[in-house]
Structures are given as structure tokens and as C-alpha cells.
Amino acid sequence: MAQAYMQETGRDGTGPERAGSRARRLMDQWRGRDVWRRGVVLAVLAALLGLLMLLHTHLPNKVGNLGSLTETFLPWLGLGIPVLLVLAVLRRSATALVALLLPIVVWTNLFGGLLGDKSAKGGNFTVATHNVNAENPNPERTAKDVAASGADVVALEELKPSAVPTYERALASTYKHHSVQGTVGIWSKYPLQLAQPVDIRMGWTRALRATVKTPQGPVAVYVAHLPSVRVKFNAGFTAGQRDSSAEALGRAIAREPEKKVILLGDLNGTMNDRSLAPITSQLRSAQGAAGDGFGFSWPASFPMARIDQIMVRGMEPVSAWTLPDTGSDHLPVAARVKI
């Protein structure tokens, strides 16, 4: 009877034999010429995705600022990779899997360095910047949240004139020196000199420049809020005024006599956006050099892009991070540098 049972078990295909046959069937599905013939459309989509990321600088800006729009959300194109990977596996297409190597390599080359934590210990100067939102319902709370970061210098953008006294009162105990120019302001633990507006071709003041007298020497600090951009169905990515202001701000920074420079503010654009080249070509991103991850800051409810920037020249970024939600539509960002 024992012999009969063993023979019957073998005929039923249970146990190890059933698992083995299942694995063999899966292997058989990935053999033969069909695995190279299937999924041609998926392979083409993978190649196009890789080429789009690889050649994004060649996308024209003359039609709806298509290049800048793509570059603003460029990291998110990587989401297409796992989608195509799943479809390629379900389709059992070796051709699609090989084609996926292109977008994987390109995305990793562009953004792989941002995935790790590059922060270090040390530094002797901490700064923070925050677009507080003109319609902020609780400016006092926002001011105290930013001050709690421990920053030596705080820059605020989109200051509503009627709310400025509230920010001044809330920050007075921590920051003895401040200057508000138009809708932007700077608060500092160290003395300020030569605080003055910077013309960025807007018709009203949304940028300033001040010298901060730190214990390590003078530092020129720029605070800027570049014009907003819009995505319109009939006009594309409307950023003409933003681009003009970026050029004006870049010229002001190029003329700066101080060797140590920090730019704080809402630039309404990412470091990948070619239209910010007049600025980004002169300064180094603290987040890119010493941050943890992408550091997305907008919108606060679901951050998708880092448009709030801390950029430096003549000093070394040590660490950079985003701060918790304060009630604004932006997250504050902070960095520590070594002067």
C-alpha cells in the first residue's frame, strides 16, 4: 500500500514536483523568439522616456516654455520606469526590459546623487527662508515656527504690509536686526548694513540685498521672490516675467563686490530650469551639495518641486533640510554653511 500511495502521489503532481513544474512553466514562457517580438510598443515608450530625460535641454522654450515646464518636474518622469517595468513583466517582453535600461541609467545619472543624505556636522552660519503666503491666517505662528529653526538669518517672502508688524513683534526677541523692503524681509542675529532694494524689473520691490556682519566676516545676503509662473492650456508655461527678473537678479549678483554671498528666496523655479541659469550658473545649491533627498518645498500639502532656494558663493554648504509645515502653501527651507 505504501508503494501504491507513492505512485499515486507522483501521478497527482503534488509536493515538490508540482512546484518544480510551475517554475518550469514560468521559465518556458521567457524562452523562444516570442519574448523578443512582444512588447515593441512598450520598448518604444521606454526609449522615448529615456531620450526625453537625456535630451531635456534640447526641448524648445519658444512654444509654451515646454523646456522649462519639463525641467521643473523632471525628477517625476522617473515614475514612468516602474510602470513600464510592471507592464514589461506582465507582457513577458525581453525587448521592453532591455529598453528600460536607458531611462534607468539616465535618471540615476541625473538624480541618483540626491537620494542619499549628504549632510555633515559642523558649520558656523545657519540660514532659513520661507514664503509665508500673503493670505496666511496665522502669521505669528509662522514666524515663531521659523525662528525655532535656530537660524542666524531668516528671510521671509510674500509679506503682506498689514502683517509686517506681526512678524516684527514675533521675531523681535530672537532677531535684533531686520529690514523689510517691499514684500520681502530679512531678520538677523548679527548687525545689518547697506540694506536696500534690488530692482528685478517688476515695478515694485520683491528683492533686497544686505550685508550681514557675522563673527567670521561680512556676508552679502540677497532675498528674492521672483514672479510666479502659470500653466495655461492656451499658452503653456507662462514664465516670461519670471525669466526677465531672474536675468536682472543674476546681473545684480554678478556685480556684488563681497566674496561671500548667499541667496535666499522663492525663485519659482528649480535648479534644473534653464531659465534660472543667470543665477544658478554663479551660485551653488545648498540642497544639492549637502541636503537629504530632493528637499521639495511646494506645495506644502504635497511637495512636488523645490522652488524655494538657498544658494551660496564663497562658502561651503554643510547641511540643508526642509522645515515642518507652518500654515503657508510653501515649506520653509534651511541650511548650515561654513564661512
Tab-separated table of N, CA and C in Angstrom, residues 62-176:
chain	number	residue	atom	x	y	z
A	62	LYS	N	10.440	78.106	-26.908
A	62	LYS	CA	9.700	79.081	-27.696
A	62	LYS	C	8.215	78.752	-27.758
A	63	VAL	N	7.884	77.490	-27.576
A	63	VAL	CA	6.478	77.072	-27.617
A	63	VAL	C	6.029	76.751	-26.204
A	64	GLY	N	5.362	77.692	-25.565
A	64	GLY	CA	4.806	77.459	-24.236
A	64	GLY	C	5.833	77.136	-23.171
A	65	ASN	N	7.101	77.552	-23.368
A	65	ASN	CA	8.155	77.249	-22.394
A	65	ASN	C	8.168	75.767	-22.028
A	66	LEU	N	8.055	74.939	-23.068
A	66	LEU	CA	7.962	73.492	-22.854
A	66	LEU	C	9.194	72.960	-22.138
A	67	GLY	N	10.361	73.490	-22.472
A	67	GLY	CA	11.587	73.017	-21.836
A	67	GLY	C	11.596	73.286	-20.346
A	68	SER	N	11.271	74.507	-19.939
A	68	SER	CA	11.253	74.857	-18.517
A	68	SER	C	10.195	74.077	-17.751
A	69	LEU	N	9.044	73.859	-18.373
A	69	LEU	CA	7.987	73.094	-17.718
A	69	LEU	C	8.448	71.667	-17.445
A	70	THR	N	9.081	71.055	-18.436
A	70	THR	CA	9.587	69.693	-18.257
A	70	THR	C	10.666	69.641	-17.192
A	71	GLU	N	11.563	70.627	-17.197
A	71	GLU	CA	12.669	70.638	-16.246
A	71	GLU	C	12.210	70.898	-14.820
A	72	THR	N	11.090	71.602	-14.651
A	72	THR	CA	10.562	71.861	-13.314
A	72	THR	C	10.168	70.566	-12.613
A	73	PHE	N	9.584	69.643	-13.364
A	73	PHE	CA	9.116	68.387	-12.771
A	73	PHE	C	9.909	67.193	-13.303
A	74	LEU	N	11.139	67.426	-13.742
A	74	LEU	CA	11.954	66.386	-14.359
A	74	LEU	C	12.125	65.138	-13.493
A	75	PRO	N	12.371	65.253	-12.186
A	75	PRO	CA	12.550	64.017	-11.392
A	75	PRO	C	11.344	63.089	-11.435
A	76	TRP	N	10.146	63.678	-11.598
A	76	TRP	CA	8.934	62.869	-11.558
A	76	TRP	C	8.762	62.006	-12.800
A	77	LEU	N	9.513	62.281	-13.858
A	77	LEU	CA	9.445	61.409	-15.035
A	77	LEU	C	9.908	59.997	-14.691
A	78	GLY	N	10.703	59.887	-13.629
A	78	GLY	CA	11.162	58.569	-13.207
A	78	GLY	C	10.039	57.642	-12.778
A	79	LEU	N	8.859	58.183	-12.465
A	79	LEU	CA	7.731	57.333	-12.088
A	79	LEU	C	7.285	56.453	-13.245
A	80	GLY	N	7.614	56.867	-14.461
A	80	GLY	CA	7.257	56.041	-15.622
A	80	GLY	C	8.039	54.741	-15.666
A	81	ILE	N	9.194	54.690	-15.010
A	81	ILE	CA	10.040	53.491	-15.078
A	81	ILE	C	9.379	52.288	-14.408
A	82	PRO	N	8.931	52.361	-13.139
A	82	PRO	CA	8.295	51.180	-12.542
A	82	PRO	C	7.008	50.776	-13.252
A	83	VAL	N	6.284	51.752	-13.802
A	83	VAL	CA	5.060	51.420	-14.539
A	83	VAL	C	5.395	50.582	-15.766
A	84	LEU	N	6.371	51.035	-16.535
A	84	LEU	CA	6.770	50.288	-17.722
A	84	LEU	C	7.393	48.947	-17.357
A	85	LEU	N	8.085	48.890	-16.218
A	85	LEU	CA	8.679	47.631	-15.782
A	85	LEU	C	7.610	46.582	-15.490
A	86	VAL	N	6.581	46.973	-14.772
A	86	VAL	CA	5.488	46.042	-14.467
A	86	VAL	C	4.816	45.572	-15.750
A	87	LEU	N	4.553	46.500	-16.664
A	87	LEU	CA	3.910	46.135	-17.925
A	87	LEU	C	4.796	45.201	-18.752
A	88	ALA	N	6.098	45.441	-18.732
A	88	ALA	CA	7.021	44.581	-19.484
A	88	ALA	C	7.036	43.164	-18.926
A	89	VAL	N	6.997	43.036	-17.592
A	89	VAL	CA	6.979	41.712	-16.980
A	89	VAL	C	5.669	40.994	-17.285
A	90	LEU	N	4.556	41.714	-17.176
A	90	LEU	CA	3.256	41.101	-17.485
A	90	LEU	C	3.167	40.688	-18.952
A	91	ARG	N	3.788	41.478	-19.803
A	91	ARG	CA	3.775	41.175	-21.242
A	91	ARG	C	4.827	40.136	-21.598
A	92	ARG	N	5.715	39.841	-20.643
A	92	ARG	CA	6.812	38.905	-20.850
A	92	ARG	C	7.625	39.305	-22.079
A	93	SER	N	8.070	40.569	-22.043
A	93	SER	CA	8.807	41.126	-23.174
A	93	SER	C	10.245	41.414	-22.774
A	94	ALA	N	11.176	40.640	-23.316
A	94	ALA	CA	12.593	40.901	-23.074
A	94	ALA	C	13.031	42.189	-23.759
A	95	THR	N	12.435	42.494	-24.880
A	95	THR	CA	12.775	43.717	-25.609
A	95	THR	C	12.477	44.954	-24.769
A	96	ALA	N	11.307	44.975	-24.123
A	96	ALA	CA	10.936	46.116	-23.289
A	96	ALA	C	11.843	46.228	-22.076
A	97	LEU	N	12.224	45.093	-21.490
A	97	LEU	CA	13.102	45.125	-20.321
A	97	LEU	C	14.477	45.683	-20.679
A	98	VAL	N	14.999	45.301	-21.834
A	98	VAL	CA	16.295	45.834	-22.252
A	98	VAL	C	16.184	47.331	-22.531
A	99	ALA	N	15.094	47.750	-23.176
A	99	ALA	CA	14.912	49.170	-23.485
A	99	ALA	C	14.805	50.015	-22.225
A	100	LEU	N	14.305	49.418	-21.139
A	100	LEU	CA	14.167	50.158	-19.882
A	100	LEU	C	15.514	50.529	-19.269
A	101	LEU	N	16.577	49.897	-19.698
A	101	LEU	CA	17.891	50.240	-19.166
A	101	LEU	C	18.244	51.698	-19.456
A	102	LEU	N	17.788	52.221	-20.595
A	102	LEU	CA	18.109	53.607	-20.952
A	102	LEU	C	17.532	54.602	-19.948
A	103	PRO	N	16.203	54.615	-19.683
A	103	PRO	CA	15.700	55.589	-18.696
A	103	PRO	C	16.235	55.340	-17.291
A	104	ILE	N	16.506	54.084	-16.932
A	104	ILE	CA	17.036	53.802	-15.600
A	104	ILE	C	18.412	54.427	-15.438
A	105	VAL	N	19.274	54.247	-16.431
A	105	VAL	CA	20.631	54.792	-16.359
A	105	VAL	C	20.598	56.317	-16.375
A	106	VAL	N	19.750	56.905	-17.235
A	106	VAL	CA	19.687	58.369	-17.344
A	106	VAL	C	19.173	58.982	-16.048
A	107	TRP	N	18.073	58.448	-15.508
A	107	TRP	CA	17.501	59.002	-14.276
A	107	TRP	C	18.497	58.877	-13.126
A	108	THR	N	19.160	57.730	-13.024
A	108	THR	CA	20.135	57.532	-11.951
A	108	THR	C	21.290	58.515	-12.080
A	109	ASN	N	21.720	58.762	-13.307
A	109	ASN	CA	22.804	59.705	-13.526
A	109	ASN	C	22.400	61.130	-13.143
A	110	LEU	N	21.140	61.494	-13.432
A	110	LEU	CA	20.662	62.846	-13.148
A	110	LEU	C	20.372	63.061	-11.667
A	111	PHE	N	19.753	62.078	-11.032
A	111	PHE	CA	19.207	62.310	-9.695
A	111	PHE	C	19.659	61.311	-8.632
A	112	GLY	N	20.407	60.304	-9.026
A	112	GLY	CA	20.818	59.307	-8.047
A	112	GLY	C	21.612	59.911	-6.899
A	113	GLY	N	22.405	60.938	-7.199
A	113	GLY	CA	23.209	61.574	-6.165
A	113	GLY	C	22.403	62.329	-5.133
A	114	LEU	N	21.128	62.615	-5.439
A	114	LEU	CA	20.291	63.350	-4.496
A	114	LEU	C	19.563	62.441	-3.511
A	115	LEU	N	19.597	61.144	-3.755
A	115	LEU	CA	18.801	60.239	-2.937
A	115	LEU	C	19.380	60.039	-1.546
A	116	GLY	N	20.680	60.118	-1.404
A	116	GLY	CA	21.298	59.904	-0.103
A	116	GLY	C	21.378	61.183	0.718
A	117	ASP	N	21.775	61.019	1.956
A	117	ASP	CA	21.959	62.155	2.866
A	117	ASP	C	23.407	62.621	2.785
A	118	LYS	N	23.618	63.830	2.286
A	118	LYS	CA	24.975	64.360	2.116
A	118	LYS	C	25.344	65.342	3.230
A	119	SER	N	24.514	65.456	4.232
A	119	SER	CA	24.784	66.415	5.298
A	119	SER	C	25.955	65.960	6.153
A	120	ALA	N	26.609	66.920	6.769
A	120	ALA	CA	27.747	66.655	7.643
A	120	ALA	C	27.631	67.522	8.889
A	121	LYS	N	28.481	67.275	9.855
A	121	LYS	CA	28.492	68.081	11.066
A	121	LYS	C	29.393	69.301	10.865
A	122	GLY	N	29.165	70.281	11.710
A	122	GLY	CA	29.991	71.479	11.629
A	122	GLY	C	29.220	72.641	11.041
A	123	GLY	N	29.953	73.615	10.549
A	123	GLY	CA	29.325	74.828	10.044
A	123	GLY	C	29.219	75.875	11.132
A	124	ASN	N	29.138	77.124	10.727
A	124	ASN	CA	29.068	78.201	11.717
A	124	ASN	C	28.060	79.287	11.369
A	125	PHE	N	27.198	79.013	10.371
A	125	PHE	CA	26.225	80.033	9.972
A	125	PHE	C	24.999	79.328	9.410
A	126	THR	N	23.851	79.536	10.070
A	126	THR	CA	22.610	78.873	9.661
A	126	THR	C	21.626	79.903	9.119
A	127	VAL	N	21.011	79.581	7.995
A	127	VAL	CA	20.048	80.483	7.368
A	127	VAL	C	18.770	79.715	7.054
A	128	ALA	N	17.677	80.442	6.944
A	128	ALA	CA	16.389	79.851	6.579
A	128	ALA	C	15.623	80.838	5.719
A	129	THR	N	14.791	80.313	4.846
A	129	THR	CA	13.955	81.169	4.009
A	129	THR	C	12.562	80.567	3.905
A	130	HIS	N	11.562	81.444	3.808
A	130	HIS	CA	10.181	80.962	3.817
A	130	HIS	C	9.271	81.947	3.085
A	131	ASN	N	8.535	81.435	2.112
A	131	ASN	CA	7.426	82.186	1.531
A	131	ASN	C	6.242	81.975	2.467
A	132	VAL	N	5.867	83.042	3.192
A	132	VAL	CA	4.898	82.892	4.272
A	132	VAL	C	3.455	82.923	3.804
A	133	ASN	N	3.234	83.282	2.524
A	133	ASN	CA	1.893	83.357	1.941
A	133	ASN	C	1.166	84.617	2.420
A	134	ALA	N	0.845	85.481	1.490
A	134	ALA	CA	0.190	86.748	1.829
A	134	ALA	C	-1.146	86.537	2.538
A	135	GLU	N	-1.787	85.404	2.267
A	135	GLU	CA	-3.086	85.124	2.890
A	135	GLU	C	-2.960	84.248	4.124
A	136	ASN	N	-1.781	84.192	4.703
A	136	ASN	CA	-1.536	83.369	5.886
A	136	ASN	C	-2.476	83.772	7.027
A	137	PRO	N	-3.269	82.841	7.548
A	137	PRO	CA	-4.224	83.202	8.603
A	137	PRO	C	-3.592	83.388	9.969
A	138	ASN	N	-2.356	82.903	10.157
A	138	ASN	CA	-1.719	82.975	11.476
A	138	ASN	C	-0.240	83.329	11.320
A	139	PRO	N	0.065	84.566	10.951
A	139	PRO	CA	1.463	84.940	10.733
A	139	PRO	C	2.333	84.822	11.980
A	140	GLU	N	1.758	85.020	13.159
A	140	GLU	CA	2.552	84.923	14.384
A	140	GLU	C	3.070	83.495	14.578
A	141	ARG	N	2.201	82.526	14.354
A	141	ARG	CA	2.626	81.123	14.472
A	141	ARG	C	3.715	80.804	13.459
A	142	THR	N	3.542	81.276	12.226
A	142	THR	CA	4.526	81.015	11.181
A	142	THR	C	5.881	81.595	11.556
A	143	ALA	N	5.878	82.839	12.057
A	143	ALA	CA	7.130	83.485	12.441
A	143	ALA	C	7.838	82.706	13.546
A	144	LYS	N	7.098	82.278	14.546
A	144	LYS	CA	7.707	81.544	15.657
A	144	LYS	C	8.221	80.179	15.214
A	145	ASP	N	7.521	79.533	14.287
A	145	ASP	CA	7.973	78.237	13.781
A	145	ASP	C	9.308	78.378	13.053
A	146	VAL	N	9.437	79.434	12.252
A	146	VAL	CA	10.685	79.636	11.513
A	146	VAL	C	11.818	79.999	12.471
A	147	ALA	N	11.522	80.832	13.470
A	147	ALA	CA	12.551	81.222	14.443
A	147	ALA	C	13.046	80.018	15.236
A	148	ALA	N	12.172	79.033	15.429
A	148	ALA	CA	12.552	77.839	16.190
A	148	ALA	C	13.587	76.989	15.460
A	149	SER	N	13.832	77.293	14.201
A	149	SER	CA	14.838	76.544	13.442
A	149	SER	C	16.244	76.814	13.946
A	150	GLY	N	16.428	77.890	14.697
A	150	GLY	CA	17.747	78.241	15.189
A	150	GLY	C	18.599	78.981	14.184
A	151	ALA	N	17.992	79.451	13.114
A	151	ALA	CA	18.748	80.142	12.063
A	151	ALA	C	19.318	81.461	12.576
A	152	ASP	N	20.507	81.799	12.113
A	152	ASP	CA	21.106	83.099	12.424
A	152	ASP	C	20.484	84.203	11.585
A	153	VAL	N	20.053	83.848	10.384
A	153	VAL	CA	19.406	84.795	9.477
A	153	VAL	C	18.169	84.133	8.894
A	154	VAL	N	17.065	84.853	8.883
A	154	VAL	CA	15.812	84.369	8.318
A	154	VAL	C	15.350	85.333	7.241
A	155	ALA	N	14.980	84.797	6.093
A	155	ALA	CA	14.406	85.593	5.013
A	155	ALA	C	12.944	85.202	4.845
A	156	LEU	N	12.088	86.198	4.710
A	156	LEU	CA	10.665	85.955	4.501
A	156	LEU	C	10.222	86.629	3.217
A	157	GLU	N	9.378	85.925	2.465
A	157	GLU	CA	8.852	86.466	1.221
A	157	GLU	C	7.325	86.487	1.272
A	158	GLU	N	6.759	87.277	0.403
A	158	GLU	CA	5.313	87.479	0.272
A	158	GLU	C	4.736	88.061	1.564
A	159	LEU	N	5.406	89.074	2.068
A	159	LEU	CA	4.952	89.757	3.272
A	159	LEU	C	3.844	90.740	2.924
A	160	LYS	N	2.700	90.538	3.522
A	160	LYS	CA	1.592	91.474	3.362
A	160	LYS	C	1.847	92.679	4.257
A	161	PRO	N	1.750	93.901	3.719
A	161	PRO	CA	2.087	95.077	4.535
A	161	PRO	C	1.390	95.108	5.887
A	162	SER	N	0.128	94.724	5.922
A	162	SER	CA	-0.600	94.772	7.186
A	162	SER	C	-0.114	93.726	8.183
A	163	ALA	N	0.581	92.680	7.693
A	163	ALA	CA	1.065	91.620	8.580
A	163	ALA	C	2.496	91.851	9.037
A	164	VAL	N	3.200	92.811	8.427
A	164	VAL	CA	4.603	93.044	8.771
A	164	VAL	C	4.785	93.338	10.261
A	165	PRO	N	3.964	94.192	10.896
A	165	PRO	CA	4.140	94.424	12.340
A	165	PRO	C	4.027	93.151	13.177
A	166	THR	N	3.178	92.221	12.750
A	166	THR	CA	3.039	90.957	13.478
A	166	THR	C	4.328	90.152	13.412
A	167	TYR	N	4.910	90.076	12.218
A	167	TYR	CA	6.181	89.351	12.068
A	167	TYR	C	7.283	90.041	12.873
A	168	GLU	N	7.289	91.363	12.865
A	168	GLU	CA	8.322	92.101	13.601
A	168	GLU	C	8.228	91.826	15.092
A	169	ARG	N	7.012	91.827	15.626
A	169	ARG	CA	6.846	91.565	17.058
A	169	ARG	C	7.227	90.120	17.402
A	170	ALA	N	6.822	89.177	16.565
A	170	ALA	CA	7.062	87.768	16.860
A	170	ALA	C	8.543	87.407	16.778
A	171	LEU	N	9.298	88.117	15.966
A	171	LEU	CA	10.707	87.787	15.760
A	171	LEU	C	11.662	88.688	16.542
A	172	ALA	N	11.133	89.720	17.189
A	172	ALA	CA	11.991	90.736	17.825
A	172	ALA	C	12.886	90.160	18.912
A	173	SER	N	12.396	89.211	19.681
A	173	SER	CA	13.195	88.696	20.788
A	173	SER	C	14.372	87.841	20.321
A	174	THR	N	14.261	87.251	19.145
A	174	THR	CA	15.327	86.384	18.629
A	174	THR	C	16.263	87.133	17.703
A	175	TYR	N	15.701	88.053	16.912
A	175	TYR	CA	16.491	88.745	15.893
A	175	TYR	C	16.457	90.252	16.163
A	176	LYS	N	17.599	90.797	16.541
A	176	LYS	CA	17.682	92.209	16.914
A	176	LYS	C	17.767	93.135	15.705
